[in-house]
Amino acid sequence: MKGNVDDPMSAEFGTVAEWTAHVARDLGPEYHIPAACRGSGQPAALDWLLAGLRPRPGDVLADAGAGTGGPAAYAAGHTGVRPVLAEPEHGACRAAAALFHLPVVEADATALPLGDASADVAWCLGVLCTAEGPDAQVAILRELRRIVRPARRIGLLVYLATTGQLDDPPQGNHFPACGQLTALLGGAHLEVLAVADASGLPRPSPVWRDRTAAVERELQRRFGNTAQLAAATEQSRRIARLLKSGQLTAQVLVVRGR
Ligand SMILES: C[S@@+](CC[C@H](N)C(=O)[O-])C[C@H]1O[C@@H](n2cnc3c(N)ncnc32)[C@H](O)[C@@H]1O
């Protein structure tokens, strides 16, 4: 089974993802989306991306690296899109299916099992930095371009390094440098239509924050003594510290094939 403590990313995106779904189900339906958006997709960023993607009701939204499915469920609720989720961690796939009953394929975004031009829009949120380096990052961007209909749009949320040497980075991540993103997008023949710094977008509402805090408390109460939750929490803390110190920035982008 994945989700072991020797691999903090697997603990975070596998085991803890599944525990999060259990907690959210016990707390109630209004906790499902906030709980499953703890990966990276906050409401203001999702709203910004959806405004730029311009999906029509019934459009297929492919979510590459969908985590526990919160952003995709949010998109379905706000725009009427039909999400299709791709996610490599078995625990996260099970969590997304259990919480939202959305179609999920267990797959790596460098080789999406989706046909050419089979999606109307796509997004990939907080995933590029978890890929193994520039080659895998370009491969993900190429796959997004391949599966989306020509002239339609792709949303990205990316964490970028503003310095060559990050203090105490989370394990297993490969953050592109700010200047590298242009080359990665160019390598996938994607052009940028809009970009924003996620830190400039509004914070989640107090109700949303209360719900994610309740999920956090309950996760700690049930699993606080496990190495998996400790590893996942430490990964999140390191990213939060780097964002706060400015060594990382989070950008949202709307891009399209050239
Ligand atoms: C920070 S989480 C973001 C999850 C979700 N997109 C969100 O915003 O809530 C990163 C996700 O990317 C997934 N991931 C890591 N490497 C991947 C790859 N090569 N292809 C697709 N997904 C990947 C992880 O399993 C994890 O679920």
Short mmCIF file of C-alpha atoms and ligand atoms in Angstrom, two decimals:
data_model
loop_
_atom_site.label_atom_id
_atom_site.label_comp_id
_atom_site.label_asym_id
_atom_site.label_seq_id
_atom_site.Cartn_x
_atom_site.Cartn_y
_atom_site.Cartn_z
CA MET A 1 0.00 0.00 0.00
CA LYS A 2 1.15 3.53 -0.73
CA GLY A 3 0.93 6.29 1.86
CA ASN A 4 3.91 5.20 3.92
CA VAL A 5 5.95 7.60 6.06
CA ASP A 6 9.10 7.01 4.06
CA ASP A 7 7.41 8.93 1.28
CA PRO A 8 5.80 12.07 2.75
CA MET A 9 4.04 12.96 -0.51
CA SER A 10 2.44 9.55 -0.64
CA ALA A 11 1.38 9.84 3.02
CA GLU A 12 -0.12 13.25 2.31
CA PHE A 13 -1.86 12.48 -0.99
CA GLY A 14 -2.76 8.85 -0.27
CA THR A 15 -3.43 7.81 3.32
CA VAL A 16 -4.26 11.24 4.72
CA ALA A 17 -6.47 12.02 1.72
CA GLU A 18 -8.53 8.97 2.53
CA TRP A 19 -8.69 9.84 6.24
CA THR A 20 -9.83 13.34 5.26
CA ALA A 21 -12.73 11.87 3.30
CA HIS A 22 -13.79 9.76 6.31
CA VAL A 23 -13.71 12.82 8.56
CA ALA A 24 -15.64 14.95 6.05
CA ARG A 25 -18.33 12.30 5.64
CA ASP A 26 -18.79 12.10 9.41
CA LEU A 27 -18.97 15.88 9.80
CA GLY A 28 -21.62 16.27 7.07
CA PRO A 29 -22.12 17.23 3.40
CA GLU A 30 -21.31 20.93 3.91
CA TYR A 31 -17.78 19.87 4.92
CA HIS A 32 -17.08 17.76 1.83
CA ILE A 33 -15.85 20.44 -0.58
CA PRO A 34 -13.86 22.53 1.95
CA ALA A 35 -12.25 19.34 3.27
CA ALA A 36 -11.35 18.15 -0.23
CA CYS A 37 -10.00 21.57 -1.32
CA ARG A 38 -7.27 21.57 1.33
CA GLY A 39 -4.76 20.51 -1.39
CA SER A 40 -4.39 23.88 -3.06
CA GLY A 41 -7.67 25.00 -4.64
CA GLN A 42 -9.11 27.82 -2.54
CA PRO A 43 -12.48 29.34 -3.57
CA ALA A 44 -11.13 32.67 -4.89
CA ALA A 45 -8.54 30.90 -7.04
CA LEU A 46 -11.16 28.48 -8.35
CA ASP A 47 -13.55 31.37 -9.12
CA TRP A 48 -10.76 33.24 -10.92
CA LEU A 49 -9.89 30.17 -12.98
CA LEU A 50 -13.51 29.36 -13.82
CA ALA A 51 -14.10 32.95 -14.98
CA GLY A 52 -11.10 32.61 -17.31
CA LEU A 53 -11.91 29.09 -18.53
CA ARG A 54 -15.46 30.12 -19.49
CA PRO A 55 -16.97 26.63 -19.28
CA ARG A 56 -20.51 26.02 -20.48
CA PRO A 57 -22.92 23.82 -18.50
CA GLY A 58 -22.40 20.21 -19.56
CA ASP A 59 -18.80 20.80 -20.66
CA VAL A 60 -16.33 18.08 -19.68
CA LEU A 61 -13.72 19.41 -17.22
CA ALA A 62 -10.66 17.18 -16.95
CA ASP A 63 -8.91 17.63 -13.60
CA ALA A 64 -5.32 16.31 -13.74
CA GLY A 65 -3.93 15.54 -10.30
CA ALA A 66 -7.39 15.99 -8.84
CA GLY A 67 -6.52 15.00 -5.28
CA THR A 68 -9.67 14.28 -3.29
CA GLY A 69 -11.87 16.01 -5.88
CA GLY A 70 -12.86 19.18 -4.01
CA PRO A 71 -11.98 21.66 -6.79
CA ALA A 72 -13.77 19.55 -9.42
CA ALA A 73 -16.89 19.26 -7.25
CA TYR A 74 -16.74 23.02 -6.63
CA ALA A 75 -16.57 23.62 -10.40
CA ALA A 76 -19.51 21.29 -11.05
CA GLY A 77 -21.60 23.06 -8.41
CA HIS A 78 -20.78 26.55 -9.69
CA THR A 79 -20.84 26.09 -13.46
CA GLY A 80 -22.54 22.79 -14.30
CA VAL A 81 -19.42 21.24 -15.84
CA ARG A 82 -19.04 17.45 -15.87
CA PRO A 83 -15.70 16.65 -14.22
CA VAL A 84 -13.46 13.71 -15.07
CA LEU A 85 -10.71 13.18 -12.52
CA ALA A 86 -7.22 11.76 -13.02
CA GLU A 87 -5.11 11.14 -9.93
CA PRO A 88 -2.22 8.70 -9.31
CA GLU A 89 -2.75 8.10 -5.57
CA HIS A 90 -5.17 5.27 -4.89
CA GLY A 91 -6.27 6.75 -1.54
CA ALA A 92 -7.12 10.10 -3.09
CA CYS A 93 -9.05 8.39 -5.93
CA ARG A 94 -11.12 6.45 -3.40
CA ALA A 95 -11.73 9.60 -1.39
CA ALA A 96 -12.91 11.58 -4.43
CA ALA A 97 -15.22 8.78 -5.56
CA ALA A 98 -16.66 8.33 -2.06
CA LEU A 99 -17.25 12.03 -1.40
CA PHE A 100 -18.47 13.23 -4.80
CA HIS A 101 -19.37 10.16 -6.90
CA LEU A 102 -17.38 11.63 -9.77
CA PRO A 103 -15.64 9.51 -12.45
CA VAL A 104 -12.01 9.02 -11.38
CA VAL A 105 -9.17 7.28 -13.20
CA GLU A 106 -6.04 6.27 -11.31
CA ALA A 107 -3.47 7.81 -13.62
CA ASP A 108 -0.37 9.92 -13.89
CA ALA A 109 -0.86 13.24 -15.67
CA THR A 110 2.21 12.60 -17.84
CA ALA A 111 0.15 9.89 -19.61
CA LEU A 112 -3.54 10.67 -19.26
CA PRO A 113 -5.86 7.85 -20.34
CA LEU A 114 -8.13 10.33 -22.08
CA GLY A 115 -8.57 10.77 -25.84
CA ASP A 116 -7.30 13.66 -27.94
CA ALA A 117 -9.65 16.66 -27.68
CA SER A 118 -11.94 14.71 -25.35
CA ALA A 119 -12.30 17.51 -22.78
CA ASP A 120 -13.80 20.95 -23.26
CA VAL A 121 -11.63 22.46 -20.54
CA ALA A 122 -9.05 21.17 -18.09
CA TRP A 123 -7.19 22.26 -15.03
CA CYS A 124 -4.21 21.11 -13.05
CA LEU A 125 -3.89 22.64 -9.60
CA GLY A 126 -0.83 22.41 -7.38
CA VAL A 127 0.51 19.44 -9.33
CA LEU A 128 3.43 20.60 -11.49
CA CYS A 129 5.78 20.96 -8.50
CA THR A 130 5.01 17.39 -7.40
CA ALA A 131 6.15 16.00 -10.77
CA GLU A 132 9.68 14.69 -11.01
CA GLY A 133 11.30 17.66 -12.74
CA PRO A 134 11.13 19.73 -15.93
CA ASP A 135 10.68 16.79 -18.33
CA ALA A 136 7.69 15.46 -16.40
CA GLN A 137 6.32 18.97 -15.98
CA VAL A 138 6.40 19.62 -19.73
CA ALA A 139 4.90 16.16 -20.32
CA ILE A 140 1.95 17.07 -18.07
CA LEU A 141 1.42 20.37 -19.89
CA ARG A 142 1.57 18.58 -23.27
CA GLU A 143 -1.00 16.06 -22.10
CA LEU A 144 -3.34 18.84 -21.00
CA ARG A 145 -2.99 20.46 -24.42
CA ARG A 146 -3.61 17.13 -26.18
CA ILE A 147 -6.82 16.25 -24.34
CA VAL A 148 -8.46 19.70 -24.57
CA ARG A 149 -10.39 20.71 -27.67
CA PRO A 150 -8.52 23.17 -29.90
CA ALA A 151 -9.00 26.82 -28.91
CA ARG A 152 -10.46 25.86 -25.52
CA ARG A 153 -8.73 26.72 -22.26
CA ILE A 154 -6.65 25.18 -19.50
CA GLY A 155 -6.30 26.44 -15.91
CA LEU A 156 -3.14 26.06 -13.84
CA LEU A 157 -2.23 26.74 -10.25
CA VAL A 158 1.54 26.60 -9.89
CA TYR A 159 3.95 27.10 -7.03
CA LEU A 160 7.12 28.83 -8.21
CA ALA A 161 10.46 29.33 -6.49
CA THR A 162 11.67 32.92 -6.30
CA THR A 163 15.13 31.88 -5.10
CA GLY A 164 17.60 29.20 -6.16
CA GLN A 165 17.95 27.79 -2.64
CA LEU A 166 14.76 27.17 -0.64
CA ASP A 167 15.07 26.94 3.16
CA ASP A 168 13.78 23.62 4.44
CA PRO A 169 11.65 22.69 1.38
CA PRO A 170 8.97 20.00 1.51
CA GLN A 171 10.29 16.61 0.46
CA GLY A 172 9.86 15.34 -3.07
CA ASN A 173 8.82 18.64 -4.67
CA HIS A 174 10.51 20.27 -7.67
CA PHE A 175 9.38 23.86 -7.76
CA PRO A 176 10.02 25.52 -11.12
CA ALA A 177 11.75 28.89 -10.87
CA CYS A 178 9.61 31.88 -11.84
CA GLY A 179 11.50 32.31 -15.13
CA GLN A 180 11.31 28.58 -15.94
CA LEU A 181 7.54 28.50 -16.30
CA THR A 182 7.64 30.38 -19.61
CA ALA A 183 9.99 27.72 -21.02
CA LEU A 184 7.81 24.88 -19.70
CA LEU A 185 4.69 26.40 -21.28
CA GLY A 186 6.60 27.07 -24.51
CA GLY A 187 7.76 23.44 -24.57
CA ALA A 188 4.10 22.39 -24.56
CA HIS A 189 3.07 25.02 -27.14
CA LEU A 190 0.84 26.82 -24.69
CA GLU A 191 0.28 30.57 -24.57
CA VAL A 192 -0.75 32.52 -21.47
CA LEU A 193 -4.08 34.35 -21.70
CA ALA A 194 -4.23 35.56 -18.08
CA VAL A 195 -2.15 35.27 -14.94
CA ALA A 196 -2.59 36.39 -11.32
CA ASP A 197 -0.75 36.05 -8.06
CA ALA A 198 -2.94 33.83 -5.87
CA SER A 199 -1.87 35.72 -2.74
CA GLY A 200 -3.66 38.80 -4.10
CA LEU A 201 -7.01 36.98 -4.29
CA PRO A 202 -9.55 37.20 -1.43
CA ARG A 203 -9.20 34.83 1.52
CA PRO A 204 -11.86 32.13 2.00
CA SER A 205 -14.98 33.21 3.92
CA PRO A 206 -15.13 32.70 7.71
CA VAL A 207 -17.62 29.85 7.18
CA TRP A 208 -15.24 28.08 4.80
CA ARG A 209 -12.31 28.61 7.19
CA ASP A 210 -14.35 27.28 10.13
CA ARG A 211 -15.13 24.14 8.14
CA THR A 212 -11.55 23.45 7.13
CA ALA A 213 -10.45 24.12 10.74
CA ALA A 214 -13.04 21.61 11.99
CA VAL A 215 -11.72 19.01 9.55
CA GLU A 216 -8.16 19.73 10.70
CA ARG A 217 -9.10 19.36 14.38
CA GLU A 218 -10.91 16.11 13.77
CA LEU A 219 -8.02 14.70 11.72
CA GLN A 220 -5.65 15.57 14.58
CA ARG A 221 -7.99 14.07 17.19
CA ARG A 222 -8.31 10.78 15.31
CA PHE A 223 -4.90 10.42 13.69
CA GLY A 224 -2.65 12.91 15.50
CA ASN A 225 -0.43 10.15 16.83
CA THR A 226 0.31 8.66 13.40
CA ALA A 227 3.51 9.17 11.44
CA GLN A 228 1.50 9.66 8.22
CA LEU A 229 -0.45 12.66 9.53
CA ALA A 230 2.72 14.11 11.09
CA ALA A 231 4.52 13.79 7.74
CA ALA A 232 1.64 15.37 5.81
CA THR A 233 1.28 18.21 8.31
CA GLU A 234 5.00 18.92 8.16
CA GLN A 235 4.88 19.07 4.33
CA SER A 236 2.02 21.62 4.49
CA ARG A 237 3.82 23.67 7.16
CA ARG A 238 6.97 23.87 5.05
CA ILE A 239 5.03 25.09 2.01
CA ALA A 240 3.15 27.64 4.15
CA ARG A 241 6.44 28.95 5.61
CA LEU A 242 8.01 29.31 2.15
CA LEU A 243 4.94 31.14 0.82
CA LYS A 244 4.94 33.45 3.86
CA SER A 245 8.64 34.27 3.47
CA GLY A 246 8.22 34.91 -0.26
CA GLN A 247 10.56 32.08 -1.31
CA LEU A 248 7.58 30.52 -3.08
CA THR A 249 4.75 32.25 -4.92
CA ALA A 250 1.48 30.73 -6.11
CA GLN A 251 0.25 31.79 -9.53
CA VAL A 252 -2.99 31.03 -11.30
CA LEU A 253 -2.94 31.01 -15.09
CA VAL A 254 -5.33 30.50 -17.96
CA VAL A 255 -3.51 29.09 -21.00
CA ARG A 256 -4.41 27.79 -24.44
CA GLY A 257 -2.73 25.79 -27.19
CA ARG A 258 -0.90 27.83 -29.79
C1 LIG B 1 -1.17 19.63 -3.79
S1 LIG B 1 -2.13 18.28 -4.30
C2 LIG B 1 -3.41 19.12 -5.18
C3 LIG B 1 -4.67 18.32 -5.34
C4 LIG B 1 -5.81 19.05 -6.07
N1 LIG B 1 -5.40 19.38 -7.42
C5 LIG B 1 -6.23 20.28 -5.31
O1 LIG B 1 -5.93 21.39 -5.76
O2 LIG B 1 -6.89 20.14 -4.26
C6 LIG B 1 -1.15 17.56 -5.60
C7 LIG B 1 -1.81 16.34 -6.24
O3 LIG B 1 -1.07 15.98 -7.41
C8 LIG B 1 -1.00 14.58 -7.46
N2 LIG B 1 0.14 14.22 -8.32
C9 LIG B 1 1.44 14.12 -8.00
N3 LIG B 1 2.17 13.77 -9.08
C10 LIG B 1 1.31 13.66 -10.11
C11 LIG B 1 1.42 13.31 -11.48
N4 LIG B 1 2.60 12.99 -12.02
N5 LIG B 1 0.30 13.27 -12.22
C12 LIG B 1 -0.89 13.59 -11.69
N6 LIG B 1 -1.07 13.93 -10.40
C13 LIG B 1 0.01 13.97 -9.63
C14 LIG B 1 -0.85 14.16 -6.02
O4 LIG B 1 -1.15 12.79 -5.82
C15 LIG B 1 -1.84 15.13 -5.35
O5 LIG B 1 -3.12 14.59 -5.29
#
